Amino acid sequence: MFRPPTNDNKTTSLNAIITNIAAMNHSLYNPFKSFDFRNDKCFLSGDDTSPLAVRVLPDWLLNMANLTGDEQIKLLDESIRNYKSLVVPVSATVYNEAILPLEQKIATAFEQGYKGVSAVPEIELFQWIGKLMYSFLYIEMQGAIRLKQLSGDGMNMSQGLMHKFGNLHLMLQSIFTKVEFEGFTPWSIVVVPLENATTGFSFRDEINTLIFSLKFKDFGIVACLQDNGTNKRYHQQLLDFIKDRPLTDQQFEELAARFFYSAYLFNRLPEYNVIEANGVAYIDPMPLRGIQHKPIFDEWQHKTYGQVLENFWKPYGLTLFEIIKDPKAPLSFFEQPLLPDAG
């Protein structure tokens, strides 16, 4: 069931919320102001001119992955849907002039495998992955409102999540309008080569922390969409060690598990100032540390990490007991584990 947490593991003060509300006071569409997730408006632009119903997982991806579209996915409201039934409302103009060209670029890159995907500008990977995740979020919101798990004004959803999702939506409007990130990137994106050049398509996401992983053919992607690059820096030592080395399937899942866990430990709610001038929205980040003295990440706990890893390694039959047999040195498929220091 979709039950947004009241504290979403982020440190948020009343002043921070007020500041963020002020930062979101701009002319770009913000569905979280009116909590409007109906099918009669474009989910990105808010345009209500006869939107198209566009599949979340595009046909090119289903075809490339040899999927029929009848494969099933379980949503947070416990409903079971097939891929073909997952659609969002999109303005014809936004779709034809912005989304379709983006899909074509990503399709070409996926066709080429790691060589093509690693050459895609990160902003375009962010836009494509963000659009995919926000599409799922949009559908989840509709289901939660329909089942009265969320009120029509979103009042039983945490302020932290509302602002985080609102910030993601704001940034995704860069797909069809001019948005400039002032001296920063709001994401951590890692693209790695895989040993198995025929890896089947699969993906994971976690909506509350806005993290995503995907593997396909000879490449894997891990993306944190609202962390201002901090998760990538947190794991930089390991990333430097594995740079350009093809990963086994177990190694990629281990890498993804580390990012999923650190995204959970990330205890800040990134906030931004937005200034519009000459048709461009300039987004400037506020310092993550703010007035707080505590570290940006909560303490890493090997046992909790082991539980995350057990879930990622399920296909290989590895149990939590085997993973944390040595409580101070969890099992790793990397020659040098290079794990963060545990608390």
XYZ file of C-alpha atoms in Angstrom:
343
model
C 0.000 0.000 0.000
C 1.074 3.562 -0.654
C 1.703 5.046 2.775
C 4.079 8.017 2.463
C 6.092 8.234 5.683
C 5.579 11.216 7.916
C 9.313 11.743 8.262
C 10.869 10.126 5.132
C 14.253 9.925 6.952
C 15.109 13.526 6.104
C 15.971 16.416 8.405
C 13.417 19.122 7.614
C 12.743 22.261 9.650
C 9.769 24.598 9.339
C 12.090 27.298 8.026
C 13.407 24.921 5.365
C 9.879 24.104 4.236
C 8.946 27.788 4.064
C 12.122 28.502 2.081
C 11.364 25.679 -0.314
C 7.788 26.879 -0.826
C 9.176 30.294 -1.743
C 11.690 28.690 -4.100
C 8.887 26.834 -5.862
C 6.957 30.097 -6.448
C 7.576 30.367 -10.183
C 5.537 30.232 -13.357
C 6.469 26.647 -14.300
C 3.766 24.054 -13.764
C 3.718 22.486 -10.312
C 1.061 19.755 -9.855
C 1.896 19.534 -6.149
C 0.364 22.950 -5.488
C -3.125 21.708 -6.341
C -2.279 18.008 -6.065
C -3.667 17.484 -9.543
C -2.895 14.056 -11.032
C -5.839 13.620 -13.366
C -5.688 12.296 -16.919
C -6.982 15.478 -18.563
C -3.696 17.413 -18.232
C -0.178 16.785 -19.488
C 1.703 15.250 -16.592
C 4.777 17.379 -17.380
C 3.490 20.734 -18.679
C -0.027 20.926 -17.244
C -1.431 21.647 -20.714
C -5.073 20.509 -20.836
C -5.381 20.415 -24.636
C -6.478 16.841 -25.398
C -3.430 15.011 -23.968
C -2.316 11.715 -25.444
C -2.140 8.524 -23.372
C 1.524 7.550 -23.673
C 3.001 4.317 -22.362
C 5.429 4.608 -19.464
C 7.638 1.884 -20.944
C 7.977 2.900 -24.607
C 7.364 0.448 -27.422
C 10.967 0.660 -28.617
C 12.199 -0.572 -25.239
C 9.689 -3.412 -25.049
C 10.640 -4.495 -28.572
C 14.386 -4.224 -27.949
C 14.063 -6.229 -24.730
C 11.869 -8.847 -26.445
C 8.982 -8.110 -24.069
C 5.341 -8.430 -25.062
C 4.039 -5.729 -22.746
C 1.911 -8.301 -20.948
C 4.570 -8.715 -18.252
C 3.172 -7.717 -14.878
C 4.255 -5.244 -12.238
C 2.916 -4.792 -8.711
C 2.181 -1.216 -7.693
C 2.298 0.197 -4.179
C -1.487 -0.021 -3.846
C -1.095 -3.811 -4.279
C -2.718 -3.733 -7.734
C -1.206 -5.832 -10.527
C -0.828 -4.126 -13.899
C 0.838 -5.141 -17.129
C 3.397 -2.902 -18.811
C 1.096 -1.993 -21.705
C -1.579 -0.654 -19.342
C 0.764 1.849 -17.674
C 0.113 5.167 -19.404
C 0.357 8.863 -18.513
C -1.325 11.891 -20.153
C 1.066 13.897 -22.344
C 0.485 17.008 -24.440
C 0.800 16.231 -28.160
C 3.158 19.183 -28.536
C 5.389 18.132 -25.636
C 5.414 14.545 -26.862
C 6.200 15.274 -30.513
C 8.649 18.127 -29.984
C 10.452 17.021 -26.825
C 9.725 13.533 -25.498
C 9.856 11.697 -28.831
C 13.286 13.134 -29.804
C 14.591 12.199 -26.330
C 13.225 8.659 -26.668
C 14.859 8.341 -30.085
C 18.256 9.396 -28.675
C 18.013 6.918 -25.794
C 16.782 4.145 -28.116
C 19.789 4.673 -30.396
C 22.134 4.590 -27.396
C 20.540 1.414 -25.976
C 20.855 -0.233 -29.381
C 24.615 0.412 -29.278
C 24.978 -0.896 -25.734
C 27.572 0.427 -23.285
C 29.415 2.350 -25.991
C 26.284 4.300 -26.852
C 24.844 4.733 -23.361
C 28.129 5.903 -21.816
C 28.314 8.626 -24.485
C 24.854 10.058 -23.723
C 25.050 13.421 -21.888
C 24.075 12.945 -18.246
C 21.332 15.570 -18.527
C 19.580 13.393 -21.118
C 19.939 10.245 -19.003
C 18.556 12.238 -16.062
C 15.607 13.419 -18.162
C 14.814 9.934 -19.477
C 15.197 8.133 -16.145
C 13.440 10.954 -14.297
C 10.531 10.883 -16.743
C 10.251 7.121 -16.274
C 10.275 7.360 -12.475
C 7.946 10.348 -12.357
C 5.529 8.481 -14.656
C 5.389 5.626 -12.152
C 4.976 8.155 -9.338
C 2.110 9.828 -11.218
C 0.304 6.501 -11.548
C 0.971 5.647 -7.897
C -0.476 9.030 -6.862
C -3.618 8.372 -8.868
C -4.056 4.995 -7.200
C -3.448 6.372 -3.708
C -5.953 9.200 -4.177
C -8.515 6.788 -5.659
C -8.198 4.509 -2.619
C -8.268 7.522 -0.283
C -4.781 6.701 0.997
C -3.991 10.305 0.048
C -6.398 13.201 0.274
C -7.064 15.359 -2.748
C -4.815 18.077 -1.355
C -2.056 15.684 -0.342
C -2.287 16.656 3.326
C -1.503 13.165 4.573
C 1.721 13.078 2.577
C 4.905 14.326 4.202
C 6.078 17.836 3.334
C 9.514 16.417 2.605
C 8.244 14.041 -0.063
C 5.996 16.665 -1.635
C 8.889 19.076 -2.046
C 11.272 16.383 -3.267
C 8.819 15.172 -5.899
C 7.974 18.758 -6.798
C 11.649 19.554 -7.320
C 12.057 16.521 -9.579
C 9.041 17.572 -11.630
C 10.414 21.112 -11.889
C 13.722 19.811 -13.229
C 12.053 17.435 -15.679
C 10.478 20.412 -17.404
C 13.961 20.890 -18.871
C 12.787 18.254 -21.382
C 10.629 20.845 -23.152
C 11.627 24.265 -21.807
C 14.874 26.047 -20.974
C 16.228 25.181 -17.525
C 19.770 25.909 -16.380
C 21.422 24.188 -13.410
C 23.721 26.806 -11.910
C 27.120 25.177 -11.343
C 25.805 21.810 -10.128
C 24.029 18.638 -11.168
C 21.071 17.488 -9.050
C 21.806 13.829 -9.729
C 24.328 11.021 -9.285
C 24.468 8.852 -12.414
C 26.834 5.922 -12.952
C 27.053 3.919 -16.190
C 29.164 0.758 -16.087
C 30.052 -2.010 -18.582
C 28.892 -5.565 -17.877
C 30.755 -8.809 -18.611
C 27.626 -10.484 -19.939
C 26.840 -8.768 -23.244
C 23.431 -10.445 -23.400
C 22.081 -9.376 -19.990
C 18.285 -9.413 -19.955
C 16.420 -6.167 -19.328
C 15.465 -5.426 -15.721
C 15.148 -2.381 -13.513
C 14.523 -1.375 -9.904
C 13.332 1.870 -8.393
C 12.530 3.261 -4.980
C 10.187 6.232 -5.106
C 10.744 7.694 -1.628
C 14.490 8.057 -2.206
C 14.206 8.601 -5.985
C 16.834 6.018 -6.859
C 16.853 3.780 -9.914
C 18.948 0.993 -11.422
C 18.758 -0.728 -14.794
C 20.748 -3.431 -16.537
C 20.489 -4.493 -20.143
C 22.778 -5.957 -22.768
C 26.370 -5.002 -21.793
C 25.627 -1.992 -19.561
C 24.209 -1.059 -16.187
C 22.961 2.276 -14.865
C 22.499 3.491 -11.291
C 20.910 6.901 -10.762
C 20.013 8.986 -7.700
C 17.807 11.805 -8.962
C 17.745 14.291 -6.060
C 21.043 14.191 -4.185
C 23.182 16.898 -5.845
C 25.842 14.294 -6.633
C 26.496 13.287 -3.019
C 25.918 9.527 -3.398
C 28.412 9.351 -6.239
C 31.006 11.147 -4.124
C 30.189 8.865 -1.177
C 31.138 5.807 -3.266
C 33.894 7.508 -5.277
C 36.670 5.253 -3.997
C 34.935 2.128 -5.305
C 33.936 3.864 -8.545
C 37.561 4.815 -9.169
C 38.644 1.224 -8.511
C 36.158 -0.330 -10.961
C 36.461 2.379 -13.615
C 36.055 0.897 -17.127
C 36.131 -2.674 -15.761
C 33.277 -4.886 -16.973
C 31.275 -6.066 -13.954
C 29.772 -9.461 -13.332
C 26.046 -9.565 -12.638
C 26.732 -10.044 -8.926
C 29.088 -7.065 -8.879
C 26.561 -4.797 -10.570
C 23.847 -5.792 -8.109
C 26.281 -5.155 -5.249
C 27.056 -1.708 -6.645
C 23.349 -0.932 -6.976
C 22.672 -2.178 -3.430
C 25.298 0.192 -2.054
C 23.670 3.166 -3.786
C 20.162 2.134 -2.716
C 21.338 1.882 0.903
C 23.280 5.136 0.897
C 20.290 6.909 -0.695
C 18.319 5.761 2.356
C 21.056 7.082 4.662
C 21.157 10.472 2.906
C 19.518 12.716 5.503
C 19.120 16.033 3.714
C 16.250 17.464 1.730
C 17.904 19.331 -1.153
C 16.421 22.766 -1.703
C 16.777 25.218 -4.546
C 16.256 28.822 -5.503
C 14.543 29.298 -8.864
C 14.885 32.524 -10.822
C 13.253 33.091 -14.202
C 14.736 35.524 -16.717
C 14.379 35.851 -20.484
C 12.432 32.621 -20.757
C 14.989 30.552 -18.818
C 14.522 29.031 -15.337
C 17.812 29.164 -13.432
C 18.043 26.650 -10.583
C 20.584 27.306 -7.862
C 21.148 24.805 -5.015
C 21.129 25.812 -1.377
C 24.012 24.377 0.721
C 23.228 20.844 1.866
C 24.912 21.319 5.206
C 22.901 24.420 6.079
C 23.147 25.145 9.790
C 23.325 21.471 10.718
C 26.491 19.925 12.102
C 25.572 16.271 11.630
C 27.070 14.404 8.650
C 25.075 14.367 5.397
C 24.744 10.569 5.629
C 23.544 8.648 8.681
C 25.896 5.954 9.972
C 26.474 2.992 7.692
C 25.452 -0.264 9.402
C 26.824 -3.472 7.885
C 23.876 -5.582 9.108
C 21.293 -3.283 7.509
C 23.369 -3.085 4.334
C 23.523 -6.896 4.364
C 19.721 -7.029 4.390
C 19.597 -4.764 1.341
C 22.263 -6.849 -0.369
C 20.404 -10.088 0.369
C 17.440 -8.742 -1.590
C 19.622 -7.776 -4.565
C 21.401 -11.139 -4.519
C 18.266 -13.289 -4.265
C 18.828 -14.849 -7.723
C 22.144 -16.243 -6.468
C 20.727 -17.833 -3.315
C 22.951 -15.924 -0.881
C 21.458 -15.582 2.597
C 21.952 -12.802 5.122
C 23.896 -15.254 7.312
C 26.396 -15.851 4.512
C 26.612 -12.142 3.658
C 27.416 -10.982 7.190
C 29.162 -14.104 8.452
C 31.937 -11.705 9.388
C 29.972 -8.765 10.889
C 32.885 -6.397 10.259
C 33.441 -7.447 6.635
C 30.279 -8.263 4.651
C 30.644 -10.510 1.639
C 31.738 -8.711 -1.513
C 32.388 -9.771 -5.103
C 34.867 -6.930 -5.577
C 38.585 -7.653 -5.168
C 38.769 -4.678 -2.861
C 35.394 -4.197 -1.083
C 36.105 -0.536 -0.262
C 33.005 -0.325 1.910
C 32.181 2.872 3.817
C 33.216 2.852 7.468
C 30.499 1.350 9.620
C 29.101 3.040 12.699
